[in-house]
XYZ file of C-alpha atoms in Angstrom:
101
model
C 4.044 9.863 46.924
C 1.935 7.525 44.799
C 3.402 4.324 43.443
C 3.884 4.121 39.666
C 1.365 1.318 39.532
C -1.935 1.188 41.367
C -3.524 -2.272 41.414
C -7.211 -2.168 40.545
C -9.783 -4.512 39.082
C -11.154 -3.398 35.751
C -14.276 -4.838 34.165
C -14.751 -5.450 30.449
C -16.836 -2.303 29.887
C -14.412 -0.089 31.773
C -11.425 -1.549 29.952
C -13.063 -1.207 26.534
C -14.055 2.406 27.218
C -10.563 3.359 28.377
C -8.851 1.567 25.496
C -11.292 2.962 22.927
C -10.682 6.491 24.202
C -6.905 6.061 24.058
C -6.961 4.389 20.628
C -9.472 6.954 19.350
C -7.184 9.785 20.445
C -4.322 8.124 18.579
C -6.532 7.776 15.503
C -7.472 11.460 15.599
C -3.958 12.723 16.336
C -2.497 11.013 13.272
C -4.247 13.520 11.012
C -2.468 16.467 12.620
C 0.984 14.991 11.990
C 2.833 16.204 8.918
C 4.223 12.795 7.983
C 3.099 9.325 6.992
C 2.424 7.222 10.078
C 0.515 4.101 10.984
C -0.087 3.288 14.646
C -0.304 -0.305 15.842
C -2.587 -0.774 18.846
C -2.773 -3.981 20.882
C -5.608 -4.428 23.385
C -4.888 -7.931 24.625
C -7.830 -10.295 24.340
C -9.756 -10.841 21.115
C -13.136 -9.760 22.548
C -11.609 -6.549 23.875
C -9.833 -5.840 20.583
C -13.059 -6.425 18.661
C -15.079 -4.149 20.958
C -12.542 -1.328 20.655
C -12.354 -1.810 16.872
C -16.135 -1.462 16.589
C -15.904 1.858 18.420
C -12.946 3.475 16.637
C -13.142 1.930 13.123
C -9.414 1.247 12.551
C -7.803 0.836 9.154
C -7.218 -2.865 9.855
C -7.981 -5.185 12.740
C -6.470 -8.614 13.275
C -8.283 -10.861 15.745
C -6.336 -13.902 16.972
C -9.133 -16.386 16.314
C -9.613 -15.110 12.752
C -5.882 -15.178 12.029
C -5.667 -18.770 13.298
C -8.762 -19.833 11.341
C -7.398 -18.317 8.133
C -4.012 -19.930 8.833
C -2.114 -16.706 8.203
C 1.642 -16.621 8.624
C 3.418 -13.521 9.890
C 4.577 -12.783 6.342
C 0.992 -12.950 5.049
C -0.147 -10.529 7.764
C 2.670 -8.115 6.903
C 1.810 -8.412 3.185
C -1.860 -7.647 3.896
C -0.939 -4.587 5.957
C 1.407 -3.339 3.221
C -1.206 -3.905 0.503
C -3.790 -1.885 2.439
C -1.327 0.956 3.114
C -0.331 1.192 -0.559
C -3.970 0.935 -1.703
C -5.101 3.701 0.686
C -2.271 5.928 -0.524
C -2.884 5.436 -4.249
C -6.698 5.340 -4.307
C -7.599 7.749 -1.506
C -4.487 9.841 -0.809
C -4.426 8.675 2.822
C -1.046 8.572 4.545
C -1.897 7.349 8.041
C -4.064 4.906 9.941
C -4.515 2.602 12.892
C -3.926 -1.158 12.805
C -5.283 -3.158 15.717
C -3.694 -6.469 16.635
């Protein structure tokens, strides 16, 4: 019997490949759903989030350093997400997406 958790060291490239594959699968699966849905994906560190975002092209991506530099509050982040969702729906007829945080 294998334990539920197997400790292993993972390098940056391995982690980004695994996370990009998982997030990419989520991004592709959203189109087959018959309802409006936005997935929120968190990768952990800013460099890892940025690398995965460059591979999967999410709807939105919030990097910690950028959020801090812009001085965004949680309400401003939520407002930006809502504005993008409404804009995508009205201008492009899109009802789903991926937001990376």
